[in-house]
CSV table of C-alpha atoms in Angstrom, one decimal:
chain,number,residue,atom,x,y,z
E,25,UNK,CA,-29.7,-30.1,72.9
E,26,UNK,CA,-32.0,-30.5,69.7
E,27,UNK,CA,-30.3,-31.5,67.0
E,28,UNK,CA,-32.0,-28.8,65.0
E,29,UNK,CA,-30.7,-26.1,67.0
E,30,UNK,CA,-28.3,-24.1,65.3
E,31,UNK,CA,-24.4,-24.2,66.7
E,32,UNK,CA,-22.7,-21.3,67.8
E,33,UNK,CA,-19.3,-21.4,66.3
E,34,UNK,CA,-16.7,-18.5,65.8
E,35,UNK,CA,-17.0,-16.9,62.1
E,36,UNK,CA,-13.5,-18.2,61.3
E,37,UNK,CA,-15.2,-21.3,61.0
E,38,UNK,CA,-17.1,-20.2,58.2
E,39,UNK,CA,-14.9,-17.7,56.4
E,40,UNK,CA,-11.7,-16.2,56.3
E,41,UNK,CA,-10.6,-12.6,55.9
E,42,UNK,CA,-8.1,-10.2,54.9
E,43,UNK,CA,-7.5,-6.5,56.2
E,44,UNK,CA,-5.7,-3.3,54.8
E,45,UNK,CA,-5.5,0.2,56.3
E,46,UNK,CA,-5.0,3.5,54.8
E,47,UNK,CA,-5.0,6.4,57.5
E,48,UNK,CA,-7.5,6.1,60.7
E,49,UNK,CA,-9.8,3.5,58.4
E,50,UNK,CA,-9.5,0.0,58.4
E,51,UNK,CA,-10.5,-2.5,55.1
E,52,UNK,CA,-11.8,-5.6,56.3
E,53,UNK,CA,-13.2,-8.3,54.1
E,54,UNK,CA,-14.8,-11.3,55.3
E,55,UNK,CA,-15.1,-14.4,52.2
E,56,UNK,CA,-17.3,-17.8,52.7
E,57,UNK,CA,-15.4,-21.1,52.7
E,58,UNK,CA,-18.2,-22.4,50.7
E,59,UNK,CA,-21.1,-20.9,48.6
E,60,UNK,CA,-23.8,-22.8,51.2
E,61,UNK,CA,-22.5,-20.7,53.6
E,62,UNK,CA,-22.6,-17.2,52.3
E,63,UNK,CA,-26.3,-16.6,53.2
E,64,UNK,CA,-25.6,-17.3,57.1
E,65,UNK,CA,-22.7,-14.8,56.8
E,66,UNK,CA,-24.6,-12.1,55.4
E,67,UNK,CA,-27.5,-12.6,57.2
E,68,UNK,CA,-25.3,-12.1,60.8
E,69,UNK,CA,-22.2,-10.5,59.9
E,70,UNK,CA,-23.8,-6.7,59.5
E,71,UNK,CA,-22.5,-3.4,60.0
E,72,UNK,CA,-24.0,-3.1,63.7
E,73,UNK,CA,-22.4,-6.4,64.7
E,74,UNK,CA,-19.3,-5.5,63.7
E,75,UNK,CA,-19.6,-2.1,65.0
E,76,UNK,CA,-20.4,-3.8,68.3
E,77,UNK,CA,-17.5,-5.9,67.9
E,78,UNK,CA,-14.7,-3.1,67.6
E,79,UNK,CA,-17.0,-1.1,70.4
E,80,UNK,CA,-13.9,-0.4,72.5
E,81,UNK,CA,-12.2,1.0,69.6
E,82,UNK,CA,-14.5,3.8,69.4
E,83,UNK,CA,-15.5,3.3,65.2
E,84,UNK,CA,-17.4,6.4,64.1
E,85,UNK,CA,-18.8,4.5,61.2
E,86,UNK,CA,-19.1,0.9,59.7
E,87,UNK,CA,-20.1,0.4,56.0
E,88,UNK,CA,-20.7,-2.9,54.2
E,89,UNK,CA,-20.1,-3.8,51.1
E,90,UNK,CA,-21.9,-7.1,49.7
E,91,UNK,CA,-20.2,-9.2,46.9
E,92,UNK,CA,-22.4,-11.8,46.8
E,93,UNK,CA,-20.6,-13.1,43.8
E,94,UNK,CA,-18.0,-13.6,45.5
E,95,UNK,CA,-19.6,-14.7,48.5
E,96,UNK,CA,-17.7,-11.4,50.4
E,97,UNK,CA,-18.1,-8.7,52.9
E,98,UNK,CA,-16.1,-5.8,52.8
E,99,UNK,CA,-16.2,-3.4,55.6
E,100,UNK,CA,-15.0,0.1,55.7
E,101,UNK,CA,-14.6,0.8,59.5
E,102,UNK,CA,-13.8,4.7,60.4
E,103,UNK,CA,-11.7,5.9,62.8
E,104,UNK,CA,-10.7,2.9,64.2
E,105,UNK,CA,-6.9,3.0,64.3
E,106,UNK,CA,-5.8,5.4,67.0
E,107,UNK,CA,-5.2,7.7,64.9
E,108,UNK,CA,-3.2,6.0,62.1
E,109,UNK,CA,0.3,4.6,61.8
E,110,UNK,CA,2.4,8.0,61.9
E,111,UNK,CA,-0.3,9.0,64.8
E,112,UNK,CA,-0.9,6.2,67.4
E,113,UNK,CA,1.0,4.7,70.2
E,114,UNK,CA,-0.4,1.3,69.7
E,115,UNK,CA,2.1,-1.0,68.2
E,116,UNK,CA,-0.2,-2.9,65.8
E,117,UNK,CA,-2.0,0.5,64.9
E,118,UNK,CA,-1.7,-0.7,61.2
E,119,UNK,CA,-4.7,-2.8,62.0
E,120,UNK,CA,-3.5,-5.8,60.4
E,121,UNK,CA,-5.1,-8.2,63.4
E,122,UNK,CA,-8.5,-6.6,62.8
E,123,UNK,CA,-9.4,-9.1,60.6
E,124,UNK,CA,-8.6,-12.0,62.7
E,125,UNK,CA,-10.2,-9.9,65.5
E,126,UNK,CA,-13.4,-10.0,63.6
E,127,UNK,CA,-13.5,-13.6,63.0
E,128,UNK,CA,-13.7,-14.6,66.4
E,129,UNK,CA,-16.8,-13.0,66.6
E,130,UNK,CA,-19.4,-16.0,67.2
E,131,UNK,CA,-22.1,-17.0,64.6
E,132,UNK,CA,-25.3,-19.0,64.7
E,133,UNK,CA,-24.8,-21.7,62.3
E,134,UNK,CA,-27.7,-24.2,61.0
E,135,UNK,CA,-26.3,-27.9,62.1
E,136,UNK,CA,-26.6,-29.0,58.4
E,137,UNK,CA,-23.9,-26.6,57.1
E,138,UNK,CA,-21.0,-28.2,59.3
E,139,UNK,CA,-19.7,-30.3,56.8
E,140,UNK,CA,-19.0,-26.7,54.9
E,141,UNK,CA,-16.8,-25.2,57.7
E,142,UNK,CA,-13.0,-25.7,57.9
E,143,UNK,CA,-11.0,-26.5,61.3
E,144,UNK,CA,-11.7,-28.9,64.0
E,145,UNK,CA,-15.4,-30.2,64.8
E,146,UNK,CA,-16.9,-29.2,67.7
E,147,UNK,CA,-18.2,-32.6,68.9
């Protein structure tokens, strides 16, 4: 493997997340662990990739709000909670686990940024 090639890492290595829900809408925040990781997150965690990641839940819309001073992204995902808490038969219809799910998404991380990651080193 070329030492200049980016590493494929799960998003949870570079960011943490928070989630909330209201009705059939989920709100997921992705927050960089370190300011040096922010450009990678902003470039790769796009509304299109998030929509593709949750494709099985059939979101009707994914909106992304960038908060660069906080090194964070906020996603508002519509129609992703099986109708919402009171309508769904899904046991986890609140969507509290959706941030954890999104943090599994792989990203390409330049090797020099690995020092800013959380969790075990890949090698």
